[in-house]
mmCIF file of C-alpha atoms in Angstrom:
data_model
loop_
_atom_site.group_PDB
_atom_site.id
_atom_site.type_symbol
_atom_site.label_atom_id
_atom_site.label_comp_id
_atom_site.label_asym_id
_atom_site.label_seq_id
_atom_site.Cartn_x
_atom_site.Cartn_y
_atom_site.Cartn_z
ATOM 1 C CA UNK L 1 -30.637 -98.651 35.001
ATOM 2 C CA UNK L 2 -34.160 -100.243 33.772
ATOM 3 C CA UNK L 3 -36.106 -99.040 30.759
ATOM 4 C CA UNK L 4 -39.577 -97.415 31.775
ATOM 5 C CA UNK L 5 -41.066 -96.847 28.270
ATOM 6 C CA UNK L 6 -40.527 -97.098 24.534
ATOM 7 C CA UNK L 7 -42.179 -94.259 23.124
ATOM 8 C CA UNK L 8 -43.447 -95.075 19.678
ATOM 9 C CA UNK L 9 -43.951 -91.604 17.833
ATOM 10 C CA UNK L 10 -45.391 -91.232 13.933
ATOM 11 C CA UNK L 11 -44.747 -88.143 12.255
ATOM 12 C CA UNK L 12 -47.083 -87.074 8.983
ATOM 13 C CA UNK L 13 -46.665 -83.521 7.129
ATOM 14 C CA UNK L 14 -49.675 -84.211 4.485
ATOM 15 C CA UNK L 15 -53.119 -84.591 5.648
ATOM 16 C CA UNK L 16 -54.644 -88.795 5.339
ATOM 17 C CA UNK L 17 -55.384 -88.797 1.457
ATOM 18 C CA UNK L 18 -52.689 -86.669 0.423
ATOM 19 C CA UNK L 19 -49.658 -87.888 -1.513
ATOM 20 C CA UNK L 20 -46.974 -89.087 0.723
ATOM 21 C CA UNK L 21 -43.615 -88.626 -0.778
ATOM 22 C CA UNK L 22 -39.969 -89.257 0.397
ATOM 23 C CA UNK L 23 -38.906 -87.743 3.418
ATOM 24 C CA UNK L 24 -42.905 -86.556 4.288
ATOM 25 C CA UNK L 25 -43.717 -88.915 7.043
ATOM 26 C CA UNK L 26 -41.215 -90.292 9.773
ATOM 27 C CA UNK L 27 -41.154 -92.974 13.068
ATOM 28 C CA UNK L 28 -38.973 -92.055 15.684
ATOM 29 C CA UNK L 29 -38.597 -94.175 19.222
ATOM 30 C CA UNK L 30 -37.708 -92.749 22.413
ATOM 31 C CA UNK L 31 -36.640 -95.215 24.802
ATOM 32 C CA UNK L 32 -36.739 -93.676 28.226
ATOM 33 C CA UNK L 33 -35.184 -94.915 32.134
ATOM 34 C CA UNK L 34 -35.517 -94.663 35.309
ATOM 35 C CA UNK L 35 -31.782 -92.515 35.236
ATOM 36 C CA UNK L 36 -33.875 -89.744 33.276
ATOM 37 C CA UNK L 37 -31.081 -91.062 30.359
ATOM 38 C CA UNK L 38 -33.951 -90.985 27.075
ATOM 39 C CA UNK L 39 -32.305 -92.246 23.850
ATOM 40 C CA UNK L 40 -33.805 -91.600 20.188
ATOM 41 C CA UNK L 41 -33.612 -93.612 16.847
ATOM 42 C CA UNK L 42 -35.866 -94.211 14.353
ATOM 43 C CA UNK L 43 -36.598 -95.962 10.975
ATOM 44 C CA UNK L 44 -37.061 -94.899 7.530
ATOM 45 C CA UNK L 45 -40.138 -97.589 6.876
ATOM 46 C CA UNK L 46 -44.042 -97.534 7.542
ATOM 47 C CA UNK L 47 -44.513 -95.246 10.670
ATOM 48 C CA UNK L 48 -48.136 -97.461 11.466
ATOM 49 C CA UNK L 49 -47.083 -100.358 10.985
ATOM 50 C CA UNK L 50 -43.863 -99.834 12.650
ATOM 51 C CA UNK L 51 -45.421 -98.085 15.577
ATOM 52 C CA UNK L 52 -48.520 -101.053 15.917
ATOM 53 C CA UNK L 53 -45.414 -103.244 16.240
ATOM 54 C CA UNK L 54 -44.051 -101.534 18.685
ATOM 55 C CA UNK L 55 -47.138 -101.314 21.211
ATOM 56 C CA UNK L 56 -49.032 -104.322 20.299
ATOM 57 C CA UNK L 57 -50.212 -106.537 23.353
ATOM 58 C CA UNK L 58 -48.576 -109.999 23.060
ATOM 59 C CA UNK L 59 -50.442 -112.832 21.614
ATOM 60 C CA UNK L 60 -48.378 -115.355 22.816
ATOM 61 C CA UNK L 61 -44.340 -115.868 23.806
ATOM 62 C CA UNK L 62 -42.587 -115.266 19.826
ATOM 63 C CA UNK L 63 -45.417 -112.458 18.887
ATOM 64 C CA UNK L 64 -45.189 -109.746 21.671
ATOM 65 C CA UNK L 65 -44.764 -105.684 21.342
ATOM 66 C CA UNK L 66 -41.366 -104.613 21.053
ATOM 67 C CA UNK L 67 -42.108 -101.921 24.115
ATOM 68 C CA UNK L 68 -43.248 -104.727 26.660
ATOM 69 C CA UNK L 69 -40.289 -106.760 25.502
ATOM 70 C CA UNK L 70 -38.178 -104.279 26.362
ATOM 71 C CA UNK L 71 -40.222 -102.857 29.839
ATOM 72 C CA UNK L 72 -37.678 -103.322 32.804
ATOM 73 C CA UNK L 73 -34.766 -104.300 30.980
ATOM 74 C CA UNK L 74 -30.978 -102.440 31.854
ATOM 75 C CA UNK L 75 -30.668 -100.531 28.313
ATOM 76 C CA UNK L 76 -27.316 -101.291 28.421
ATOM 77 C CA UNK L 77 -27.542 -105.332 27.447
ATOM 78 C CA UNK L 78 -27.759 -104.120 23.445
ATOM 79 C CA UNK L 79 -26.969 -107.473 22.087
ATOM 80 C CA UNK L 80 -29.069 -109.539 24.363
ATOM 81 C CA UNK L 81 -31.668 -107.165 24.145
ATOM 82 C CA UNK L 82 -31.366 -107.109 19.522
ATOM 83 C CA UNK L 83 -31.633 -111.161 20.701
ATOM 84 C CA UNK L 84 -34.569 -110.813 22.655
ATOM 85 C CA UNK L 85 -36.944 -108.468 20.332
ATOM 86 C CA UNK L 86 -35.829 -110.749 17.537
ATOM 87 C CA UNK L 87 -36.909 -113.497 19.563
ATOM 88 C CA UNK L 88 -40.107 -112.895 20.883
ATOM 89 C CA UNK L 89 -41.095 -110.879 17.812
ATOM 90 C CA UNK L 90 -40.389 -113.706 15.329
ATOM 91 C CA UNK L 91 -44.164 -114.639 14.627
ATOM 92 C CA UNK L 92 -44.277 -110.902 12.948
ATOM 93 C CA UNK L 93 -41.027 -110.801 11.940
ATOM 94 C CA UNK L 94 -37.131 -111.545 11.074
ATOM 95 C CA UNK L 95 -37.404 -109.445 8.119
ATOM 96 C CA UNK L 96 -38.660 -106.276 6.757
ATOM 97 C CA UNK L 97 -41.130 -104.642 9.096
ATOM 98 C CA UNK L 98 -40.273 -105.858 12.613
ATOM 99 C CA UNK L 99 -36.303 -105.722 11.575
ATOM 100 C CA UNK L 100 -37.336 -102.025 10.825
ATOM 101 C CA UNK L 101 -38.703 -101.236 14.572
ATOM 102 C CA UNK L 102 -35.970 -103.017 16.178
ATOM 103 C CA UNK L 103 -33.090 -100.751 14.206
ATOM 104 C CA UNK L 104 -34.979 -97.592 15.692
ATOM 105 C CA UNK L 105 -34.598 -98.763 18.899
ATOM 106 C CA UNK L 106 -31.344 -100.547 18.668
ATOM 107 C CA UNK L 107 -30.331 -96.952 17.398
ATOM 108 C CA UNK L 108 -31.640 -95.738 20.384
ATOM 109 C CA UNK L 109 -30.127 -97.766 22.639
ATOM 110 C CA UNK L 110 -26.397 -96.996 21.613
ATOM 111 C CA UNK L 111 -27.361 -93.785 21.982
ATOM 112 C CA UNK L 112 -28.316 -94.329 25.523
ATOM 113 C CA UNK L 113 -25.068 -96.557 26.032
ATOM 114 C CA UNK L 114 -22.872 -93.552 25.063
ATOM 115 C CA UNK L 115 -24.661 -90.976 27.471
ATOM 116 C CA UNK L 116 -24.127 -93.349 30.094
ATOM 117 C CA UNK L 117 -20.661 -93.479 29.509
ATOM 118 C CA UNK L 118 -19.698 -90.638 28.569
ATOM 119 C CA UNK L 119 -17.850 -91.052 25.089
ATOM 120 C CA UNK L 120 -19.485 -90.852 21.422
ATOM 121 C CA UNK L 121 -20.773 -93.919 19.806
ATOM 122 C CA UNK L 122 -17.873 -94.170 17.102
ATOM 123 C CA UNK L 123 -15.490 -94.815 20.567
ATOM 124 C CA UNK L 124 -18.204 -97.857 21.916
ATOM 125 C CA UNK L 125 -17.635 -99.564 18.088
ATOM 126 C CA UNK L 126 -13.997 -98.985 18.302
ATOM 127 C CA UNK L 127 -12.720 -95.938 17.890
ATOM 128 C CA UNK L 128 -12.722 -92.693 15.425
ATOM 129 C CA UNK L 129 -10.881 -93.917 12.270
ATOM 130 C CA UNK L 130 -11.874 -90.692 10.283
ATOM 131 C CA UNK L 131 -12.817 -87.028 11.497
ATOM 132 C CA UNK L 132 -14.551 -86.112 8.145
ATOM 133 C CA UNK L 133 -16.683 -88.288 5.452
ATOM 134 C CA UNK L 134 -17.091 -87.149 2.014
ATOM 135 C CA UNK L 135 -20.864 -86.767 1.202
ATOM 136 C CA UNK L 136 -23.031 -87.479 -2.108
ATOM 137 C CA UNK L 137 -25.981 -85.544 -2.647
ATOM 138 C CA UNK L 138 -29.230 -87.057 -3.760
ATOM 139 C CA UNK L 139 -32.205 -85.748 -5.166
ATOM 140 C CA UNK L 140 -35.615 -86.635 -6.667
ATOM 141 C CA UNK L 141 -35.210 -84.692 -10.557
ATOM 142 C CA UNK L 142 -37.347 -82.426 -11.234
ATOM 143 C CA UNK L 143 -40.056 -83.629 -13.995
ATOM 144 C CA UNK L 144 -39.069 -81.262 -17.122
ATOM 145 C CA UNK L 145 -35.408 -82.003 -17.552
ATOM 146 C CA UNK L 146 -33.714 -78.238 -18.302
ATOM 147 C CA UNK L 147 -35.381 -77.521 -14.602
ATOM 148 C CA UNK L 148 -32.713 -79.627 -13.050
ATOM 149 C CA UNK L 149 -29.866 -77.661 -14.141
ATOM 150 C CA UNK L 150 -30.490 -75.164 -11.755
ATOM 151 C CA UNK L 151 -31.159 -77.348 -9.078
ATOM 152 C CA UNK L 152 -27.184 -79.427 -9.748
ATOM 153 C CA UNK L 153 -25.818 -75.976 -9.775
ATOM 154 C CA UNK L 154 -27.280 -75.263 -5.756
ATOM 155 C CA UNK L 155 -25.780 -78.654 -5.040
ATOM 156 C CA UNK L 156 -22.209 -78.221 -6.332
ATOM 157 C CA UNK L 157 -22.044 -74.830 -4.401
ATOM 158 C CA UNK L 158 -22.076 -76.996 -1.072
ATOM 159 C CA UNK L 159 -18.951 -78.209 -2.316
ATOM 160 C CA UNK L 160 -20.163 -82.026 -3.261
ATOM 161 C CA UNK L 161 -17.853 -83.873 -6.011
ATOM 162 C CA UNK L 162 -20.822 -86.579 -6.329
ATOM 163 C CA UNK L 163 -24.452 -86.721 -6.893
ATOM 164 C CA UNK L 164 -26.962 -89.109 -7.358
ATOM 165 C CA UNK L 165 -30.993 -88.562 -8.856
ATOM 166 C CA UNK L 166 -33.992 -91.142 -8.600
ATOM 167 C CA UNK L 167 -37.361 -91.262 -7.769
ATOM 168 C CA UNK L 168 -40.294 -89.051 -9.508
ATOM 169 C CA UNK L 169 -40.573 -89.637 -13.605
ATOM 170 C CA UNK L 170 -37.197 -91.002 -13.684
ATOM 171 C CA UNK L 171 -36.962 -94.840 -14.667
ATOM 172 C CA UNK L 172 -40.413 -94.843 -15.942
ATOM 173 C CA UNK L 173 -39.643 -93.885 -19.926
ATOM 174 C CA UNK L 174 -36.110 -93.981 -20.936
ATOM 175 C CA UNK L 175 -36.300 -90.844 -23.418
ATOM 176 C CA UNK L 176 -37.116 -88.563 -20.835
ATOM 177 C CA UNK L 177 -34.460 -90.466 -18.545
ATOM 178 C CA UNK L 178 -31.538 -89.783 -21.149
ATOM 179 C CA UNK L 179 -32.602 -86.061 -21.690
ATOM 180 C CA UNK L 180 -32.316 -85.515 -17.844
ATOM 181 C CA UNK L 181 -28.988 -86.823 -17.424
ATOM 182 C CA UNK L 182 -27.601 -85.007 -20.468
ATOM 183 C CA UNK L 183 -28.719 -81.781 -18.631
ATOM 184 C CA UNK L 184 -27.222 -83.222 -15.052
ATOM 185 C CA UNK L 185 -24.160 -84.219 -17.433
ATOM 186 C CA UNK L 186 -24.021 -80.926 -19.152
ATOM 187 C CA UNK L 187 -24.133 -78.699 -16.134
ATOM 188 C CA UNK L 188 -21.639 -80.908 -13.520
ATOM 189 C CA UNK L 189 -19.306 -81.396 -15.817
ATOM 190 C CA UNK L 190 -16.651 -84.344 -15.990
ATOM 191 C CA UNK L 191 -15.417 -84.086 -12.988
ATOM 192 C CA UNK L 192 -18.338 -84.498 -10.573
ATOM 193 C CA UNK L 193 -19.315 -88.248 -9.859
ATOM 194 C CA UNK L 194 -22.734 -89.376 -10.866
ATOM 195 C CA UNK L 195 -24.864 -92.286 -9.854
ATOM 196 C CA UNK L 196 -28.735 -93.363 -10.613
ATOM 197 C CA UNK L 197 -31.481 -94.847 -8.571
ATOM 198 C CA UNK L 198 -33.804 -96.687 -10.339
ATOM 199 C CA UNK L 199 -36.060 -97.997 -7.696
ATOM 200 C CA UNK L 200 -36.293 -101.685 -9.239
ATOM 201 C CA UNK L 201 -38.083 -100.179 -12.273
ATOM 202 C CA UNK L 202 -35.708 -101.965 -14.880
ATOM 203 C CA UNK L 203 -38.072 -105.103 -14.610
ATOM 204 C CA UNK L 204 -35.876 -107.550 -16.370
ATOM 205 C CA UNK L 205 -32.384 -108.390 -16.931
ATOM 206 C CA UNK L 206 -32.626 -107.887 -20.815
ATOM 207 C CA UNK L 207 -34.132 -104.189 -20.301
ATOM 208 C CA UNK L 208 -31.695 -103.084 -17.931
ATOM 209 C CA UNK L 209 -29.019 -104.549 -19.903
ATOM 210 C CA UNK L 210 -30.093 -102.329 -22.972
ATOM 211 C CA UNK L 211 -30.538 -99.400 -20.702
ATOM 212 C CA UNK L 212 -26.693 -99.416 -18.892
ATOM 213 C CA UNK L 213 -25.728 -99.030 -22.620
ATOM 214 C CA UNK L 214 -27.665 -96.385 -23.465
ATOM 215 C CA UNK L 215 -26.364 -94.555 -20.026
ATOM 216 C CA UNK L 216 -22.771 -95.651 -20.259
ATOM 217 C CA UNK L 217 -21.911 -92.138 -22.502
ATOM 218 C CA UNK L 218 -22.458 -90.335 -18.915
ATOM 219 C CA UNK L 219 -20.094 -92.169 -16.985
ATOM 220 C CA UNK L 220 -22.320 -93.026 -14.184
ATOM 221 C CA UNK L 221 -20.610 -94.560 -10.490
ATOM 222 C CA UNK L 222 -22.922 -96.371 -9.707
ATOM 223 C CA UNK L 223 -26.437 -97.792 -11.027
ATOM 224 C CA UNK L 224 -28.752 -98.282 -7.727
ATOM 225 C CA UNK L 225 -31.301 -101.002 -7.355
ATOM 226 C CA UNK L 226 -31.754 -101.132 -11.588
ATOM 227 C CA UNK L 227 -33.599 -104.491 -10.552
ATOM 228 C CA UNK L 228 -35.964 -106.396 -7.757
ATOM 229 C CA UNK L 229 -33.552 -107.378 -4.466
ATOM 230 C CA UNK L 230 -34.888 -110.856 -5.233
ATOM 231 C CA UNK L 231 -33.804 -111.297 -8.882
ATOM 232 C CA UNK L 232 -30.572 -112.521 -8.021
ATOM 233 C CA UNK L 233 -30.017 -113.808 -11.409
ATOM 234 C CA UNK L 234 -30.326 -110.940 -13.215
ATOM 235 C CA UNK L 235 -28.518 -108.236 -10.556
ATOM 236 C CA UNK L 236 -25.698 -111.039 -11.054
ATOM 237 C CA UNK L 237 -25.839 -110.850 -15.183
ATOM 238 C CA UNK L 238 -26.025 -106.940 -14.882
ATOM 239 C CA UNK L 239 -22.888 -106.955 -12.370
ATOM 240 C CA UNK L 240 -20.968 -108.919 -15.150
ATOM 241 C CA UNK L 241 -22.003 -107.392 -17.854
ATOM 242 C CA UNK L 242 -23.134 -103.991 -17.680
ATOM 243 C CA UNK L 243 -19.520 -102.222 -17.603
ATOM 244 C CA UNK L 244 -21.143 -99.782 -14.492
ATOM 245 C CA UNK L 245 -21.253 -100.661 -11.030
ATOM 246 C CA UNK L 246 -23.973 -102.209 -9.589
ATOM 247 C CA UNK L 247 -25.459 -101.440 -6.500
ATOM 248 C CA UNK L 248 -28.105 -102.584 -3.800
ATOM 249 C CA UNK L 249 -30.024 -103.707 -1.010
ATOM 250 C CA UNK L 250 -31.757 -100.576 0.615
ATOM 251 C CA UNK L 251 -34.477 -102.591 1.776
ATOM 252 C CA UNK L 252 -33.383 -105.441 2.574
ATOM 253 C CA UNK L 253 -32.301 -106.545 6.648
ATOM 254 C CA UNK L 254 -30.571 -108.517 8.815
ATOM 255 C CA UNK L 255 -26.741 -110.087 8.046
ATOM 256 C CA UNK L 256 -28.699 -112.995 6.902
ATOM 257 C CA UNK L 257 -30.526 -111.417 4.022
ATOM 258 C CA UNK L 258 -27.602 -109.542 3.238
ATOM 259 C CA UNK L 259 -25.276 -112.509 2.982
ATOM 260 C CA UNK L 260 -27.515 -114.217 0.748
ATOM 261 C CA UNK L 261 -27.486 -111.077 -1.582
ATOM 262 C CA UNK L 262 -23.812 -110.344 -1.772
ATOM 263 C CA UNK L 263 -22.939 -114.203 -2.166
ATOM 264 C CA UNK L 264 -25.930 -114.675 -4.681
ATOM 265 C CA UNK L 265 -25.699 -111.449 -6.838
ATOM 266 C CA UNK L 266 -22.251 -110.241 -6.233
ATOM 267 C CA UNK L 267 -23.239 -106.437 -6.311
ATOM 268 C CA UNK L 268 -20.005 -103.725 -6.506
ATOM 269 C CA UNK L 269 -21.612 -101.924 -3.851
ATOM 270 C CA UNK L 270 -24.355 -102.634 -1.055
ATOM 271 C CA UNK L 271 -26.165 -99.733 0.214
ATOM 272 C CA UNK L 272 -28.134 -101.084 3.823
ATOM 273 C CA UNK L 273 -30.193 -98.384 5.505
ATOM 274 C CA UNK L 274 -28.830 -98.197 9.143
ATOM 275 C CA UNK L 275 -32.435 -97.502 10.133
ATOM 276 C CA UNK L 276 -34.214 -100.661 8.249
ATOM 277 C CA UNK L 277 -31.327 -103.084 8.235
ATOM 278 C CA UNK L 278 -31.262 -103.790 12.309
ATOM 279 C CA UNK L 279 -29.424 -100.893 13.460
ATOM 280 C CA UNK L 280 -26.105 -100.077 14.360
ATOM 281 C CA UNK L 281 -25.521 -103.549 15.987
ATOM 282 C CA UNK L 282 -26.237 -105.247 12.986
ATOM 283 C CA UNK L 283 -24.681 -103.061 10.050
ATOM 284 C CA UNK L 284 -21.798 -103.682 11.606
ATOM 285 C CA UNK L 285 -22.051 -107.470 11.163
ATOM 286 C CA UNK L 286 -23.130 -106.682 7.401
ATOM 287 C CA UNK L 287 -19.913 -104.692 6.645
ATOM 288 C CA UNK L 288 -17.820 -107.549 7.951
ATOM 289 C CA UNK L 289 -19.413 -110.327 5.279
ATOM 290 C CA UNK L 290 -19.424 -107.039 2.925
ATOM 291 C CA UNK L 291 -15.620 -107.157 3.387
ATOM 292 C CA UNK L 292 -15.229 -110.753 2.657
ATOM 293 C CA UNK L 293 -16.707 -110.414 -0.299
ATOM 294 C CA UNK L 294 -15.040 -107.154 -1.476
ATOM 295 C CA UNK L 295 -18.272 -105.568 -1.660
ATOM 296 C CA UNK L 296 -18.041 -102.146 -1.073
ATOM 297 C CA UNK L 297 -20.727 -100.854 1.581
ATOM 298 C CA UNK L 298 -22.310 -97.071 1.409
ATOM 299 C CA UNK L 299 -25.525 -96.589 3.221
ATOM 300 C CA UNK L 300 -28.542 -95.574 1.987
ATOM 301 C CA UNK L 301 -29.485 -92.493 3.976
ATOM 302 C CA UNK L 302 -32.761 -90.554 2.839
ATOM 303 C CA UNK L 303 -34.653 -88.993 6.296
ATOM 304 C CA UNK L 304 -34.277 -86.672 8.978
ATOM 305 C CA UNK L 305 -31.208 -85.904 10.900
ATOM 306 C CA UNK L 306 -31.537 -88.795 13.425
ATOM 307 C CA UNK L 307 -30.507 -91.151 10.321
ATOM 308 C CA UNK L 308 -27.738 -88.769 9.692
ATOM 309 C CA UNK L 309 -26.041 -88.913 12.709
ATOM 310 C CA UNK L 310 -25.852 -92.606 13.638
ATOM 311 C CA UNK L 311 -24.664 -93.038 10.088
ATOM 312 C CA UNK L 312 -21.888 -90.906 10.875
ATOM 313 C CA UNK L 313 -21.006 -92.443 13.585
ATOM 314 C CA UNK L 314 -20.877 -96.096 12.669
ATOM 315 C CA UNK L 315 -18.919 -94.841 9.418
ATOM 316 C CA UNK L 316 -16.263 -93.113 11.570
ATOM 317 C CA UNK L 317 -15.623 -96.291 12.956
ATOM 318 C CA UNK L 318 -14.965 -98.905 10.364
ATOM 319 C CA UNK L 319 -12.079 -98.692 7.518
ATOM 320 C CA UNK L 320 -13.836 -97.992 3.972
ATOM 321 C CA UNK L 321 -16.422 -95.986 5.195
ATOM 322 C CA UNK L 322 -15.707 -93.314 2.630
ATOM 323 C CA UNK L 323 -18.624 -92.112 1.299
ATOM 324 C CA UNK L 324 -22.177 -90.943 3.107
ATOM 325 C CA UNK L 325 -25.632 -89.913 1.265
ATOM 326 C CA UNK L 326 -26.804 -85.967 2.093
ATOM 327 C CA UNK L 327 -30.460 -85.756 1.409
ATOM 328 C CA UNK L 328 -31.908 -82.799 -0.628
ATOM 329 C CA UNK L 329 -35.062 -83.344 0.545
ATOM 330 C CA UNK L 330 -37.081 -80.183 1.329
ATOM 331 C CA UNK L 331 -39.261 -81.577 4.004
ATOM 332 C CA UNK L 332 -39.875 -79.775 7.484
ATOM 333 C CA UNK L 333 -38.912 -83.650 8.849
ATOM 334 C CA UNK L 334 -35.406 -83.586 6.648
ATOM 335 C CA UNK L 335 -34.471 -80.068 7.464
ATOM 336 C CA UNK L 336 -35.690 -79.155 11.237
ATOM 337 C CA UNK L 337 -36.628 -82.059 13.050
ATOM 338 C CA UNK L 338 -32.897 -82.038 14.441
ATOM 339 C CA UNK L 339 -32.198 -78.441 15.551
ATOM 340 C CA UNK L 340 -28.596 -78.859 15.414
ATOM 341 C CA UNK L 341 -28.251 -81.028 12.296
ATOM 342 C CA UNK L 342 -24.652 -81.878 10.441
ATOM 343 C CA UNK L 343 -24.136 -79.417 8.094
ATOM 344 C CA UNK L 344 -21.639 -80.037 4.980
ATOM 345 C CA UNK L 345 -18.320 -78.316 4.863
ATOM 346 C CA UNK L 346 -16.449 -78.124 1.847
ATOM 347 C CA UNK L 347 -18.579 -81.437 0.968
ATOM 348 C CA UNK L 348 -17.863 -83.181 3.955
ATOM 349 C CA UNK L 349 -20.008 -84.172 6.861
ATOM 350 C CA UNK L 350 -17.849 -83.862 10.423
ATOM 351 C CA UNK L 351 -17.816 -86.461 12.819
ATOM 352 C CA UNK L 352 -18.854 -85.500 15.857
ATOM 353 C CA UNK L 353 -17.435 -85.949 19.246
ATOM 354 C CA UNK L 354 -20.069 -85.769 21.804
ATOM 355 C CA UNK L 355 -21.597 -88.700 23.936
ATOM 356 C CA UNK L 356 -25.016 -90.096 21.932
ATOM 357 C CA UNK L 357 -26.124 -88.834 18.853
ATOM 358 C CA UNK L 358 -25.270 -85.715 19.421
ATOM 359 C CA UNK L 359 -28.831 -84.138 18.469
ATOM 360 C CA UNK L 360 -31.377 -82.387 19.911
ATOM 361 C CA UNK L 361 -34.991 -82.437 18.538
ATOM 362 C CA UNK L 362 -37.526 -79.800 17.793
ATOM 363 C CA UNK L 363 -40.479 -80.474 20.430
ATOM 364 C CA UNK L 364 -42.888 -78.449 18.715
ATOM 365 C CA UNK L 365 -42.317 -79.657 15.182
ATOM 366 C CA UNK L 366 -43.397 -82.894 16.816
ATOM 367 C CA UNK L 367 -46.157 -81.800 18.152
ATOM 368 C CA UNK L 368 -47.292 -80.265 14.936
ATOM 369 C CA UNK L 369 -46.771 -83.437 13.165
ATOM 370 C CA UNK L 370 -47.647 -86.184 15.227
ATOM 371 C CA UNK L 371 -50.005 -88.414 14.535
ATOM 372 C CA UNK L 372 -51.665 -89.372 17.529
ATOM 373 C CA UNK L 373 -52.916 -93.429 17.500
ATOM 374 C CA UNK L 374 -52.023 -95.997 20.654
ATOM 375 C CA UNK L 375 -52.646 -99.951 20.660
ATOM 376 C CA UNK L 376 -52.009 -100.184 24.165
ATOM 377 C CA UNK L 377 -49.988 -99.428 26.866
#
């Protein structure tokens, strides 16, 4: 089996000069064969930049497109193959951007792997260790704070004991902030877990040390990304000293970068992004220094259904993989770009049992929101 193309697609609901929020734009690979096998993945990241670095022409041996990398190569080599776009993309890459491209297709390529052979992905990584995995949902809080009672009310009908809020106003003026968790408070009730995402917007340790004080009253889980990934010394102060768990790492890639984090800022929890941090090959290299280190790993998972399901999977294979992240976002990308998305039940995502992802994908939704641009080819 040889792969025949790498199909770099770019998906974009509002118009060039429109806001661009969460969950609004998305990249998505399809790596196709000469077996008529086609696998998908994709990456919550730039979708231009990601999909220039996909069909770039090569400029010389360690700064070539991922798709001519890959032209000709048996699908089935995924190691080798991680090896060889890391490679021959270094002069772009090793972290962020080109890490980023090569999880979407790495994704893709287990997906292919488990066609081919005919069980699900969680059997290729070592077996099913859980049929069901407890999900948190997230959402961005609505900007006048009594408006988000209704909207935690929706969420615990789906049956979710745990919630987390960021992005929008939140994190920007700590008033408002307190005032929308005393009305996310309020309306859960004690019982329901709740965790923050602050999107680095605590700039310095001393601020975000005042401001886990002022939010200790509503008994948060966890407090996401207070700080910068590379302030080291203050994530490390917070962890010590803030009495809440502290978690991180969403952006960040590679086992490299992570084990620099974890042995640098000792977070409670990292949260790696199966479709930023290198894929499913190399999350599960970061949950084994994660487990060394007694740092608790739950994924950051904010996109469309594709993101959903290899999550799933890799979490159904490893011991501790407890907890997933259910988006709330209300984007045509989020809610029908998979036409058979997982679903919650009794706030709990299944695993499934079918060779690949187990997805199928709306054609037309693609080609209402495609962007069309090629490099070359």
């Amino acid at each position: 089996m040889k792969i025949i193309d790498v199909e770099a697609i770019w998906l974009r609901v509002p118009s060039f000069g429109e806001p661009c929020e969460w969950g609004e734009d998305a990249f998505l690979v399809k790596v196709h064969t000469d077996t008529g096998l086609i696998g998908i993945g994709e990456s919550d990241s730039a979708p231009a930049v990601l999909k220039a670095l996909v069909e770039t022409p090569s400029s010389h041996s360690t700064s070539r497109g991922l798709r001519e990398v890959l032209l000709g190569e048996n699908p089935l080599d995924i190691d080798r193959l991680w090896r060889k776009m890391y490679d021959e993309s270094s002069y772009m890459g090793r972290r962020g951007a080109a890490i980023h491209a090569i999880s979407a297709i790495d994704i893709a390529l287990w997906d292919i792997a488990s066609q081919h052979y005919g069980v699900p992905i969680h059997t290729l990584l070592g077996g099913k260790v859980r049929d069901g995995i407890a999900a948190y949902g997230t959402f961005i809080p609505k900007d006048s704070p009594g408006d988000n009672a209704k909207l935690v009310e929706g969420l615990l009908q789906s049956g979710v004991t745990s919630l987390k809020l960021g992005g929008g106003l939140f994190g920007a003026d700590p008033d408002h902030d307190h005032e929308v968790m005393r009305v996310v408070r309020e309306t859960a009730g004690d019982d329901v877990d709740l965790a923050i995402d602050l999107v680095y917007q605590w700039k310095n340790y001393r601020y975000a040390k005042t401001q886990c004080e002022r939010m200790a009253q509503f008994g948060l889980n966890w407090i996401e990304e207070p700080l910068p990934s590379d302030d080291h010394q203050g994530l490390r102060r917070l962890a010590e000293t803030s009495g809440t768990r502290i978690s991180g790492g969403e952006g960040l890639s590679t086992v490299a970068e992570f084990s620099e984090f974890i042995r640098e800022t000792r977070p409670d929890i990292i949260q790696p992004d199966i479709t930023r941090c290198g894929g499913i090959s190399e999350i599960r290299k970061i949950h084994d220094v994660a487990t060394r280190y007694s740092t608790e790993l739950v994924p950051h998972g904010f996109s469309t259904g594709i993101l959903m399901a290899a999550t799933v999977q890799f979490l159904a294979s490893i011991p501790g993989g407890e907890l997933i992240e259910f988006s709330q976002s209300t984007s045509p990308l989020s809610l029908d770009l998979v036409t058979n998305p997982i679903t919650l039940e009794n706030g709990k995502v299944m695993v499934r049992d079918a060779p690949g992802l187990g997805i199928e994908l709306d054609e037309e939704l693609i080609s209402k929101y495609r962007v069309e641009m090629t490099l070359g080819a």
